[in-house]
Amino acid sequence: MIIDRAEVIVTSPDRNFVTLKLTTGDGLTGLGDATLNGRELAVVAYLRDHVVPLLLGRDAGRIEDTWQLLYRGAYWRRGPVTMAAIAAVDVALWDIKAKAAGMPLYQLLGGASRTGLLAYGHASGSDLPELFDSVRRHRELGYRAIRIQTGVPGLKVVYGIASNGTAEADALPVEEDWDTRAYLRHLPAVFEAVRNEFGPELPLLHDAHHRLTPIQAARLGQSLEPYDLFWLEDCTPAENQEALRLVRRHTVTPLAIGEVFNTVFDYQQIIREQLIDYVRGAVTHTGGITHLRKVLDFAAQYQIKSGMHGPADISPVGMAAALHLGLAIHNFGIQEYMMHGARTDQVFQQSFTWSGGLLHPGERPGIGVELDVDEAGKYPYVRAYLPYNRLADGTVHDW
Ligand code: GCO
Ligand code: MG
């Protein structure tokens, strides 16, 4: 099982995806997702220029050793670009190992701890009727848990609508507007209306997308308590971990954090002090199966569960890796699942199933995803950025 080919494939069927494909001398292939939304080509360069030369000739079976070599050997540690590149290598190696064993990856990770993974989708609308329609559509699609995002009176855009980025060759980031006080006034009434319409059972989630100060987050958590949220996500910019102590003192609304984190060190304080309830890390952005598993095992000691990031900008390869890990661990909480577009599903042939609101990675050996290189070649990279926010006075604000 010597690695003798490593290709970095960039394709943009519905949006940009970066995939690492490793091939061993005996013909086994493994895929890893290296997509970092809006910064895709930085990971491509990191892989092509710095990682691929280290992989050729190595034993594909030595997953932990390869991980440590890429992490420690670089000297410069952590960071989203590095960790996405390491994640891609790690998942591709697990894919190869599981194929060599003739098993779906979750079996190598310890076997299934459940029959399927509860998943949530994104409902959004600029006003209540639009939002209710979106919730109903998600329920028709089978979702048994739903994230609620809504328009705020006076603001131009609704955050939370999936976008594939701006698909023009010379695209620059879109500027959005933001007003925290208007948002805080509006949101509790939206959740009250949703609960009245859809009843007490449906698990509801909300993403504040790093936009609040600690005291604003505390107030929001408190004002949403009557509506029994499954979680409030990214209530503050998570770099300031101590901020969450203040939020926790004031609210029992469960908190989810971590989609922009990339190592266990980012979680050290918030797990040890039990400042969160769900770990939002994705396999793709947290150093792969090897590293995210360590984070989740650490979290398990504190009854903190997984809530892996699963937006459309994580490719089907990254999603498949998340499903295998989620099926195997004991402390699974929920999986975010936004369906990919039809072209993406043609480029990436997948074995996962979606039924009764539950995801399952399927029984194909490996992670269960193959990349159709000819299809991928039809969709070249398109420059795309995430949007950013400005306040009414022109100040740049967290998006
Ligand atoms: C989520 C996220 C996404 C991110 C996006 C960034 O909870 O799904 O916040 O909407 O903004 O994945 O690339
Ligand atoms: Mg989020």
GROMACS .gro file of N, CA and C in nm, residues 67-68 71-72 77-78 83 241 261-272 286 291 295 298:
model
   72
   67TRP      N    1  -0.029   1.181   0.978
   67TRP     CA    2  -0.093   1.300   1.039
   67TRP      C    3   0.009   1.379   1.120
   68GLN      N    4   0.083   1.308   1.204
   68GLN     CA    5   0.181   1.376   1.291
   68GLN      C    6   0.292   1.439   1.208
   71TYR      N    7   0.150   1.755   1.055
   71TYR     CA    8   0.119   1.858   1.155
   71TYR      C    9   0.247   1.911   1.220
   72ARG      N   10   0.325   1.821   1.277
   72ARG     CA   11   0.446   1.864   1.349
   72ARG      C   12   0.559   1.898   1.254
   77ARG      N   13   0.215   2.553   1.283
   77ARG     CA   14   0.102   2.465   1.315
   77ARG      C   15  -0.033   2.531   1.301
   78ARG      N   16  -0.133   2.449   1.290
   78ARG     CA   17  -0.275   2.486   1.296
   78ARG      C   18  -0.314   2.577   1.178
   83MET      N   19  -0.491   2.282   0.817
   83MET     CA   20  -0.572   2.174   0.874
   83MET      C   21  -0.669   2.115   0.773
  241GLN      N   22  -1.293   3.284   2.412
  241GLN     CA   23  -1.361   3.172   2.475
  241GLN      C   24  -1.416   3.208   2.612
  261PHE      N   25  -1.329   2.650   1.398
  261PHE     CA   26  -1.212   2.598   1.471
  261PHE      C   27  -1.142   2.492   1.387
  262ASN      N   28  -1.015   2.468   1.415
  262ASN     CA   29  -0.951   2.356   1.345
  262ASN      C   30  -0.868   2.260   1.428
  263THR      N   31  -0.852   2.284   1.557
  263THR     CA   32  -0.779   2.183   1.635
  263THR      C   33  -0.844   2.164   1.772
  264VAL      N   34  -0.800   2.061   1.841
  264VAL     CA   35  -0.847   2.035   1.977
  264VAL      C   36  -0.809   2.150   2.069
  265PHE      N   37  -0.701   2.220   2.035
  265PHE     CA   38  -0.656   2.330   2.122
  265PHE      C   39  -0.756   2.446   2.120
  266ASP      N   40  -0.827   2.463   2.010
  266ASP     CA   41  -0.930   2.567   2.004
  266ASP      C   42  -1.044   2.535   2.101
  267TYR      N   43  -1.060   2.408   2.134
  267TYR     CA   44  -1.172   2.365   2.217
  267TYR      C   45  -1.134   2.344   2.363
  268GLN      N   46  -1.003   2.357   2.394
  268GLN     CA   47  -0.954   2.318   2.525
  268GLN      C   48  -1.037   2.378   2.640
  269GLN      N   49  -1.046   2.509   2.637
  269GLN     CA   50  -1.114   2.576   2.748
  269GLN      C   51  -1.266   2.553   2.745
  270ILE      N   52  -1.324   2.563   2.628
  270ILE     CA   53  -1.472   2.557   2.626
  270ILE      C   54  -1.524   2.416   2.652
  271ILE      N   55  -1.442   2.315   2.627
  271ILE     CA   56  -1.487   2.180   2.664
  271ILE      C   57  -1.462   2.157   2.814
  272ARG      N   58  -1.341   2.188   2.859
  272ARG     CA   59  -1.306   2.162   2.999
  272ARG      C   60  -1.399   2.238   3.094
  286THR      N   61  -1.118   2.017   1.053
  286THR     CA   62  -1.058   1.989   1.184
  286THR      C   63  -0.958   1.874   1.175
  291HIS      N   64  -0.817   1.355   1.384
  291HIS     CA   65  -0.813   1.463   1.482
  291HIS      C   66  -0.951   1.495   1.539
  295VAL      N   67  -1.107   1.523   1.938
  295VAL     CA   68  -1.188   1.632   1.996
  295VAL      C   69  -1.317   1.575   2.055
  298PHE      N   70  -1.272   1.374   2.372
  298PHE     CA   71  -1.250   1.469   2.483
  298PHE      C   72  -1.386   1.527   2.527
   0.00000   0.00000   0.00000
